[in-house]
Every structure is written in C-alpha cells, then in structure tokens.
Amino acid sequence: KARYIVLGNEKGGSGKSTTAMHLAVALMHGGRKVGIIDLDARQGTLSRYVENRAAFVESEGLPLEVPKLEKVLGSTLDHREEAQADEEERLNAAVERLQDCDCLIIDTPGSDSHLSRLGHILADILISPLNDSFIDLDLLARLDAQGRKILGPSIYSQMVWEQRQKRARQGGRPVDWVVMRNRLSHLDARNKQRIGQLLDELSQRIGFRLAPGFGERVIFRELFPQGLTLLDLRETHSSLTMSHVAARQEVRELLRTIGVTEES
Amino acid sequence: KARYIVLGNEKGGSGKSTTAMHLAVALMHGGRKVGIIDLDARQGTLSRYVENRAAFVESEGLPLEVPKLEKVLGSTLDHREEAQADEEERLNAAVERLQDCDCLIIDTPGSDSHLSRLGHILADILISPLNDSFIDLDLLARLDAQGRKILGPSIYSQMVWEQRQKRARQGGRPVDWVVMRNRLSHLDARNKQRIGQLLDELSQRIGFRLAPGFGERVIFRELFPQGLTLLDLRETHSSLTMSHVAARQEVRELLRTIGVTEES
Ligand SMILES: Nc1ncnc2c1ncn2[C@@H]1O[C@H](COP(=O)(O)OP(=O)(O)OP(=O)(O)O)[C@@H](O)[C@H]1O
Ligand SMILES: Nc1ncnc2c1ncn2[C@@H]1O[C@H](COP(=O)(O)OP(=O)(O)OP(=O)(O)O)[C@@H](O)[C@H]1O
Ligand SMILES: [Mg+2]
Ligand SMILES: [Mg+2]
C-alpha cells in the first residue's frame, strides 16, 4: 500500500512546495515510484516545478526521474455542496490514477480549502514546514504578549485536529504529524532559541513530532526553472559547496525523521 | 479623500501582512489617522498583530497609536453569487466605517479570492512584496528553463491586469502598482542580481514600479507578540542595533517610493 505524505500549513510561504519537491526527488533517487497530487493547482508551484523538470530532462537528455503529476483544481460549480462533491470525486480519481506508486506526495495551499482538508484526511504522514517566526507560530498556537506562554491551540492546529478525528472515525491509522522548521537563519540565535523552546513545549501539548528542518539556503530555490534540486547535482556533474553538503544532510535528516529510508 | 494602499500577492508568505503593519505604524507616527481592513481574516495575521498591539499598549500604558481595524471574513453562504454579493456588501460597510481615516491599508490573502479581487479594485497604490526567488517570480511571469527570458505574464499579474481594467471601466484613477523585494539575503549576491535584472525587465513589460525593499532581518518579525514594530522602539527606550537602523531606512524608502511622506 502506498504511503501518503501530505505537506500542510495554512500559513503561506512556509515551504510546503519546496519541501514536497525535495522529498519527491529524494525518494525517486532511492528507487521508489513517486506520484504527486497538487491540491494548490491554481498557484501550482509544485506542478510548475515538476513540469520544468520534465522539460529540462527531455531537452538535456538527463538520466533523471520525473514524478507522475496529478493536478486537482478547485471546483467551478456554484453551489457549495455540489462543488465539494465534485472536488472529492476528482481527488479520488487522481489517487486512483496513481495507485501503482509506492509513495504519494500531496501539496496543499497556504490557506484553508475543502480540497486541503480532504488532503489532510489522506495523510499517513503530515509534514508542516514553518518559518522561524512568531507570525508563523501564531497559526499553531496563541501565545501571551511576551511570547513565552502558550494560551491555547490556533486555527491550523484545530483544523488538523478535526481531520485527525474524521480519519479515526473512518478507521484510518493515526496521522503522524511532523512539524519542520524552515529557512532557519544562520545569525539570530536568540529568536531561534525562543521559537525552539516554544515548539518543544507545543509538540507535547498539541501532539506533533519535531523534525530538525532546513536552513535558509539559496540552493533550495535557485534550481526551480530547471525543475532540479541539489540532490540531482550529482547527475549534472556540478561542484558542491559547503551549503549544498549541509542542505543534502538536512533532506536526509527529514527522511530519517519520517521513517522513510533513502534506499528502498 | 482617503488613500487606499492594498497589499497583494497570490504567492503565500511574501511579506504582505508584515509590510502592511510597518506601513500603518509609519503613517501613524507621521500623524495620519490609519484604518486597516483585513481581507485575510481567517488567518488574520494583520488582525492579530493589531490586537496584540492594542493589548500591549493598554497593559503597559504606552503612548502609541493603534489603527482602527475592520475584519471582513469570507461568506458562509452556499451559493457563489449570493456569497459574492454578501462579501461586497460587508466590505463596503467596513470601508464606510473607516471614512474618517486619512489612509486605509488593506491586507489580502496569499491565494486568489473574491474578497482579494474586490480589494485590488479599491487600490490607489498596490504593493506586492516578493521573496527573492524564482518560485515567487513564477506568479508574476513565466520564464524559460535558464531563468533568463520572460515568456509571458502569469496568474497574479493577469489578475492584477483584470482588476485594473475593471477599475478603469468604473472611472477610477489608475492603480499605481509597486513591487517590493522582501527578505533580501545579505549573502547570495548572484541569485540577487539575476532576480534583480529580471524584475527590472518585468517592470517595463508588465507595468509596475520597483521599490528598494526589505532585507531579511529578525527585527521585522520578533515584536509580533507585543504588536510593536522597530518604529515604535523610540517610545519604549530600547537600544537600536545596526540592523534596526537599516530596517528603519528601508521602511522610509518604501514610503518615499509610494509618495507618502512620513510627516503629514
Ligand atoms: N530552506 C529554504 N531556503 C531558502 N529559501 C526557501 C527555503 N524554503 C523555501 N524557500 C523560499 O521561500 C518561499 C516560500 O516557499 P514555498 O513556496 O515552498 O512555500 P509554500 O508553503 O509552498 O507557499 P504557499 O503557501 O504559497 O503554497 C519561496 O520563495 C521559496 O523559494
Ligand atoms: N523582511 C523580513 N525579514 C524577516 N522575516 C520576514 C520579513 N518579512 C516577512 N518575514 C517573515 O516571513 C513570513 C511571511 O511573512 P508574512 O506573513 O508577512 O507574509 P504574507 O504575505 O502576509 O503571508 P500570507 O500569504 O500567509 O498572508 C513570516 O514568518 C514573517 O515573520
Ligand atoms: Mg506552495
Ligand atoms: Mg498575510
């Protein structure tokens, strides 16, 4: 049975699509057959990333895998109930078309949507990237004015809770929720430490595991036009910098945290 | 007549809410009466920022202004046309309640929504923050695989174009569209230069002005729990670092670019 890895966080720009692509490439390098479902298909960052890859691999004749891609757009039907039924049907059809994959990676938008909630119910593993910022943290939990005490859950953790309940009611295995710090600064140690402590405490209270995360590195974003990631650089014989080596290690750590080994 | 400044970019996490708050505080320090309309009210980053400010100013007895705040949530009506009419009516009512303000700042979500489009039509000045990344650029324009040639507009620039047309048809003054680079890295000069060149070219082709933008600085995000910005630090007698001084200058540059002087 395929494993479903969902990238979710209602906070925009936290790194969902970037992380999704790096995971997909890491799993393909490990010999797995990977399918991608883009539930943020209007913005379509992940779809474009994959399409850029397909075009570049073809034009350069590179020996690189390209994941199968299914885009599921929001419904254009005017009545909410009909639109939701239409979305559910098209998502199920997309899943059906990817049933020969070992692993499905599902990207969701940085906002609340019916498709996103459906995606969250499918998650065996839910990965939520997070900028190291009180603004991003605010969607996970309400804090006091000093930013020290946790006052209660917030809109995204409540949404996750609701979907976990629905999945349990449908007899599904529990969702393994992993929160991952992203774009970690190499400079401001104080802010980093404060956010780190709050996340440790939050993980106990809200029920998620913490992954080590990704640093702020330009290599995570500069290969988007070619659809490549730093993991592909071996094939294209480019030279690796210190930051590339560190970034590769960070991707490997994430795979280890979610219990998926690189080699299949 | 009040000036309407809209923060818009369908790309999530580009810095809309952060920029909105810093503009609001800069304008209040300049003696203007500022109203805020949050069209991303479910996520509500700007609303929370303002509410945190109100609570902190009250509990500490600080001599700081707090902007008037109007939240406009998405409609819960089931039929699309009725929902859109409901949203338009509530947005107009919010604008009405802020008519004694000199300046209205409108924050929009990092996704496409009917409320966001309505907000864009109201814009005298539209400010679009942008991460210095090909991923963010992809929503403004399609590029070739080398990331060098502009192939055509993309979903967000098309949406802006449509709203500008609607506004022109309603007899409104043209929207002054300003794109602002945000979270500029102090390190990767090569990526920065490539994106800079593309933006220069894009601004001619798509019709926007470029603002100098904000650097990646932790001061832009660490005061969120208190609802403060670096502009308020004078009042709270904290010591200013080099980064604070640079950040203050960046906010001043943005005000100059949009033609709003600090002192009213
Ligand atoms: N570790 C990283 N280092 C440097 N830049 C990064 C990193 N992760 C993401 N980015 C950049 O941050 C921005 C947001 O990332 P991304 O688009 O993947 O987030 P998202 O959560 O998918 O956003 P949305 O909510 O719009 O779907 C992009 O410009 C991306 O290039
Ligand atoms: N100049 C900056 N320096 C450092 N961090 C920044 C800067 N601008 C924004 N951030 C951080 O980047 C993240 C995204 O910013 P923000 O939430 O303002 O963007 P947004 O466009 O409003 O996002 P959304 O699409 O979710 O509404 C936040 O964690 C914020 O603290
Ligand atoms: Mg995304
Ligand atoms: Mg925002």
Short mmCIF file of N, CA and C in Angstrom, two decimals, chain A residues 54-150:
data_model
loop_
_atom_site.label_atom_id
_atom_site.label_comp_id
_atom_site.label_asym_id
_atom_site.label_seq_id
_atom_site.Cartn_x
_atom_site.Cartn_y
_atom_site.Cartn_z
N ALA A 54 10.42 18.03 -16.16
CA ALA A 54 10.14 17.17 -17.33
C ALA A 54 10.72 17.82 -18.59
N ALA A 55 10.54 19.13 -18.74
CA ALA A 55 11.02 19.83 -19.94
C ALA A 55 12.54 19.84 -19.99
N PHE A 56 13.17 20.09 -18.85
CA PHE A 56 14.64 20.21 -18.81
C PHE A 56 15.30 18.85 -19.02
N VAL A 57 14.75 17.81 -18.37
CA VAL A 57 15.31 16.46 -18.51
C VAL A 57 15.22 16.01 -19.96
N GLU A 58 14.11 16.37 -20.61
CA GLU A 58 13.95 15.99 -22.01
C GLU A 58 14.91 16.76 -22.91
N SER A 59 14.97 18.09 -22.72
CA SER A 59 15.81 18.90 -23.63
C SER A 59 17.30 18.61 -23.43
N GLU A 60 17.70 18.23 -22.21
CA GLU A 60 19.13 17.96 -21.95
C GLU A 60 19.45 16.47 -22.01
N GLY A 61 18.42 15.63 -22.14
CA GLY A 61 18.67 14.19 -22.17
C GLY A 61 19.28 13.67 -20.89
N LEU A 62 18.84 14.18 -19.73
CA LEU A 62 19.43 13.77 -18.44
C LEU A 62 18.78 12.48 -17.94
N PRO A 63 19.58 11.62 -17.26
CA PRO A 63 19.05 10.36 -16.73
C PRO A 63 18.31 10.56 -15.41
N LEU A 64 17.33 11.48 -15.37
CA LEU A 64 16.66 11.77 -14.10
C LEU A 64 15.20 11.37 -14.17
N GLU A 65 14.70 10.89 -13.00
CA GLU A 65 13.28 10.51 -12.92
C GLU A 65 12.41 11.76 -12.81
N VAL A 66 11.19 11.63 -13.32
CA VAL A 66 10.21 12.70 -13.15
C VAL A 66 8.97 12.08 -12.50
N PRO A 67 8.48 12.67 -11.41
CA PRO A 67 7.32 12.04 -10.75
C PRO A 67 6.06 12.18 -11.61
N LYS A 68 5.14 11.24 -11.45
CA LYS A 68 3.82 11.39 -12.09
C LYS A 68 3.09 12.53 -11.38
N LEU A 69 2.36 13.32 -12.14
CA LEU A 69 1.73 14.52 -11.56
C LEU A 69 0.24 14.53 -11.83
N GLU A 70 -0.54 14.78 -10.80
CA GLU A 70 -1.98 14.98 -10.93
C GLU A 70 -2.34 16.32 -10.30
N LYS A 71 -3.00 17.19 -11.08
CA LYS A 71 -3.44 18.47 -10.54
C LYS A 71 -4.93 18.39 -10.24
N VAL A 72 -5.33 18.84 -9.08
CA VAL A 72 -6.76 18.86 -8.77
C VAL A 72 -7.16 20.30 -8.48
N LEU A 73 -7.83 20.92 -9.43
CA LEU A 73 -8.25 22.32 -9.27
C LEU A 73 -9.52 22.41 -8.42
N GLY A 74 -9.72 23.57 -7.81
CA GLY A 74 -10.95 23.82 -7.07
C GLY A 74 -12.14 23.75 -8.02
N SER A 75 -13.29 23.43 -7.50
CA SER A 75 -14.48 23.28 -8.34
C SER A 75 -15.00 24.64 -8.81
N THR A 76 -15.58 24.64 -10.01
CA THR A 76 -16.18 25.89 -10.50
C THR A 76 -17.70 25.86 -10.34
N LEU A 77 -18.21 24.79 -9.74
CA LEU A 77 -19.67 24.71 -9.54
C LEU A 77 -20.10 25.78 -8.54
N ASP A 78 -21.29 26.31 -8.72
CA ASP A 78 -21.73 27.46 -7.92
C ASP A 78 -22.28 27.13 -6.56
N HIS A 79 -22.73 25.88 -6.37
CA HIS A 79 -23.33 25.56 -5.08
C HIS A 79 -22.32 24.78 -4.23
N ARG A 80 -22.15 25.19 -2.97
CA ARG A 80 -21.07 24.68 -2.13
C ARG A 80 -21.07 23.15 -2.05
N GLU A 81 -22.26 22.55 -1.79
CA GLU A 81 -22.31 21.09 -1.61
C GLU A 81 -21.93 20.35 -2.89
N GLU A 82 -22.44 20.85 -4.02
CA GLU A 82 -22.10 20.22 -5.30
C GLU A 82 -20.61 20.37 -5.59
N ALA A 83 -20.10 21.56 -5.27
CA ALA A 83 -18.67 21.82 -5.53
C ALA A 83 -17.81 20.87 -4.69
N GLN A 84 -18.20 20.67 -3.43
CA GLN A 84 -17.41 19.78 -2.57
C GLN A 84 -17.47 18.33 -3.05
N ALA A 85 -18.64 17.91 -3.51
CA ALA A 85 -18.76 16.54 -4.03
C ALA A 85 -17.90 16.38 -5.29
N ASP A 86 -17.91 17.41 -6.14
CA ASP A 86 -17.10 17.40 -7.37
C ASP A 86 -15.62 17.30 -7.02
N GLU A 87 -15.17 18.05 -6.02
CA GLU A 87 -13.76 18.04 -5.63
C GLU A 87 -13.36 16.67 -5.08
N GLU A 88 -14.22 16.11 -4.26
CA GLU A 88 -13.91 14.81 -3.66
C GLU A 88 -13.80 13.74 -4.75
N GLU A 89 -14.70 13.81 -5.71
CA GLU A 89 -14.71 12.82 -6.80
C GLU A 89 -13.42 12.93 -7.63
N ARG A 90 -13.02 14.16 -7.95
CA ARG A 90 -11.83 14.34 -8.79
C ARG A 90 -10.55 13.99 -8.03
N LEU A 91 -10.55 14.22 -6.70
CA LEU A 91 -9.38 13.83 -5.90
C LEU A 91 -9.26 12.30 -5.87
N ASN A 92 -10.39 11.64 -5.65
CA ASN A 92 -10.36 10.17 -5.63
C ASN A 92 -9.90 9.60 -6.96
N ALA A 93 -10.33 10.25 -8.06
CA ALA A 93 -9.93 9.77 -9.39
C ALA A 93 -8.42 9.96 -9.58
N ALA A 94 -7.87 11.07 -9.05
CA ALA A 94 -6.42 11.32 -9.16
C ALA A 94 -5.65 10.27 -8.37
N VAL A 95 -6.14 9.97 -7.17
CA VAL A 95 -5.50 8.94 -6.34
C VAL A 95 -5.51 7.59 -7.07
N GLU A 96 -6.65 7.30 -7.68
CA GLU A 96 -6.82 6.04 -8.43
C GLU A 96 -5.77 5.93 -9.54
N ARG A 97 -5.55 7.05 -10.24
CA ARG A 97 -4.61 7.03 -11.38
C ARG A 97 -3.17 6.84 -10.91
N LEU A 98 -2.90 7.07 -9.60
CA LEU A 98 -1.52 6.94 -9.09
C LEU A 98 -1.35 5.69 -8.27
N GLN A 99 -2.27 4.71 -8.42
CA GLN A 99 -2.23 3.58 -7.49
C GLN A 99 -1.01 2.68 -7.68
N ASP A 100 -0.27 2.84 -8.81
CA ASP A 100 0.92 2.00 -8.94
C ASP A 100 2.15 2.64 -8.28
N CYS A 101 1.98 3.79 -7.63
CA CYS A 101 3.12 4.45 -6.98
C CYS A 101 3.36 3.88 -5.59
N ASP A 102 4.64 3.92 -5.14
CA ASP A 102 4.97 3.48 -3.78
C ASP A 102 4.61 4.56 -2.78
N CYS A 103 4.69 5.81 -3.26
CA CYS A 103 4.56 6.94 -2.35
C CYS A 103 3.83 8.08 -3.05
N LEU A 104 2.82 8.64 -2.38
CA LEU A 104 2.13 9.81 -2.92
C LEU A 104 2.48 11.02 -2.09
N ILE A 105 2.88 12.11 -2.76
CA ILE A 105 3.17 13.36 -2.06
C ILE A 105 2.11 14.37 -2.47
N ILE A 106 1.42 14.90 -1.47
CA ILE A 106 0.28 15.78 -1.73
C ILE A 106 0.60 17.18 -1.20
N ASP A 107 0.59 18.18 -2.09
CA ASP A 107 0.85 19.56 -1.68
C ASP A 107 -0.48 20.29 -1.50
N THR A 108 -0.55 21.12 -0.48
CA THR A 108 -1.79 21.86 -0.22
C THR A 108 -1.50 23.36 -0.22
N PRO A 109 -2.54 24.20 -0.37
CA PRO A 109 -2.32 25.64 -0.43
C PRO A 109 -2.05 26.25 0.94
N GLY A 110 -1.53 27.49 0.96
CA GLY A 110 -1.30 28.22 2.19
C GLY A 110 -2.57 28.93 2.63
N SER A 111 -3.69 28.25 2.58
CA SER A 111 -4.96 28.80 3.05
C SER A 111 -5.88 27.62 3.30
N ASP A 112 -7.03 27.89 3.89
CA ASP A 112 -7.97 26.83 4.20
C ASP A 112 -8.85 26.55 2.97
N SER A 113 -8.97 25.30 2.60
CA SER A 113 -9.86 24.97 1.48
C SER A 113 -10.39 23.55 1.69
N HIS A 114 -11.50 23.27 1.05
CA HIS A 114 -12.10 21.94 1.19
C HIS A 114 -11.14 20.87 0.68
N LEU A 115 -10.48 21.14 -0.47
CA LEU A 115 -9.52 20.18 -1.02
C LEU A 115 -8.38 19.94 -0.04
N SER A 116 -7.92 21.01 0.62
CA SER A 116 -6.83 20.86 1.57
C SER A 116 -7.24 19.96 2.73
N ARG A 117 -8.48 20.16 3.21
CA ARG A 117 -8.95 19.30 4.31
C ARG A 117 -9.04 17.85 3.87
N LEU A 118 -9.53 17.62 2.67
CA LEU A 118 -9.58 16.23 2.15
C LEU A 118 -8.17 15.65 2.11
N GLY A 119 -7.22 16.46 1.68
CA GLY A 119 -5.83 16.00 1.61
C GLY A 119 -5.31 15.61 2.98
N HIS A 120 -5.64 16.41 3.98
CA HIS A 120 -5.16 16.14 5.35
C HIS A 120 -5.72 14.82 5.88
N ILE A 121 -6.94 14.45 5.47
CA ILE A 121 -7.52 13.20 5.94
C ILE A 121 -6.77 12.01 5.34
N LEU A 122 -6.20 12.19 4.16
CA LEU A 122 -5.48 11.10 3.48
C LEU A 122 -4.11 10.85 4.09
N ALA A 123 -3.62 11.77 4.93
CA ALA A 123 -2.21 11.75 5.34
C ALA A 123 -1.85 10.59 6.27
N ASP A 124 -0.89 9.76 5.83
CA ASP A 124 -0.23 8.84 6.78
C ASP A 124 0.76 9.67 7.58
N ILE A 125 1.48 10.54 6.83
CA ILE A 125 2.44 11.46 7.44
C ILE A 125 2.06 12.87 7.00
N LEU A 126 1.89 13.77 7.94
CA LEU A 126 1.63 15.18 7.64
C LEU A 126 2.88 15.97 8.02
N ILE A 127 3.47 16.66 7.04
CA ILE A 127 4.65 17.48 7.33
C ILE A 127 4.25 18.95 7.22
N SER A 128 4.46 19.71 8.29
CA SER A 128 4.14 21.14 8.29
C SER A 128 5.42 21.95 8.42
N PRO A 129 5.92 22.52 7.32
CA PRO A 129 7.06 23.43 7.43
C PRO A 129 6.59 24.72 8.10
N LEU A 130 7.53 25.43 8.71
CA LEU A 130 7.20 26.61 9.50
C LEU A 130 8.37 27.57 9.44
N ASN A 131 8.10 28.84 9.09
CA ASN A 131 9.17 29.85 9.24
C ASN A 131 9.43 30.05 10.71
N ASP A 132 10.65 30.36 11.06
CA ASP A 132 11.05 30.55 12.45
C ASP A 132 10.59 31.93 12.94
N SER A 133 9.27 32.08 13.07
CA SER A 133 8.73 33.41 13.33
C SER A 133 7.47 33.30 14.19
N PHE A 134 7.29 34.27 15.08
CA PHE A 134 6.07 34.31 15.90
C PHE A 134 4.83 34.41 15.02
N ILE A 135 4.99 35.01 13.81
CA ILE A 135 3.84 35.13 12.90
C ILE A 135 3.40 33.76 12.42
N ASP A 136 4.37 32.88 12.10
CA ASP A 136 4.01 31.53 11.67
C ASP A 136 3.49 30.70 12.84
N LEU A 137 4.11 30.91 14.00
CA LEU A 137 3.74 30.14 15.19
C LEU A 137 2.29 30.44 15.58
N ASP A 138 1.84 31.66 15.26
CA ASP A 138 0.51 32.11 15.65
C ASP A 138 -0.58 31.24 15.06
N LEU A 139 -0.30 30.56 13.97
CA LEU A 139 -1.33 29.69 13.38
C LEU A 139 -1.36 28.32 14.03
N LEU A 140 -0.32 28.04 14.82
CA LEU A 140 -0.30 26.76 15.55
C LEU A 140 -0.86 26.94 16.95
N ALA A 141 -0.49 28.08 17.59
CA ALA A 141 -0.93 28.30 18.97
C ALA A 141 -0.95 29.78 19.29
N ARG A 142 -1.84 30.13 20.21
CA ARG A 142 -1.91 31.51 20.71
C ARG A 142 -0.91 31.65 21.85
N LEU A 143 -0.11 32.71 21.82
CA LEU A 143 0.87 32.95 22.88
C LEU A 143 0.50 34.21 23.66
N ASP A 144 1.13 34.39 24.81
CA ASP A 144 0.90 35.63 25.58
C ASP A 144 1.75 36.75 25.01
N ALA A 145 1.60 37.97 25.54
CA ALA A 145 2.27 39.15 24.96
C ALA A 145 3.78 39.05 25.01
N GLN A 146 4.32 38.33 25.96
CA GLN A 146 5.79 38.21 26.00
C GLN A 146 6.27 37.14 25.03
N GLY A 147 5.31 36.41 24.44
CA GLY A 147 5.70 35.32 23.53
C GLY A 147 6.33 34.18 24.30
N ARG A 148 5.88 33.97 25.53
CA ARG A 148 6.52 32.90 26.35
C ARG A 148 5.54 31.81 26.70
N LYS A 149 4.29 32.18 27.01
CA LYS A 149 3.33 31.18 27.46
C LYS A 149 2.35 30.80 26.36
N ILE A 150 2.04 29.51 26.28
CA ILE A 150 1.07 29.02 25.29
C ILE A 150 -0.32 29.13 25.90
#
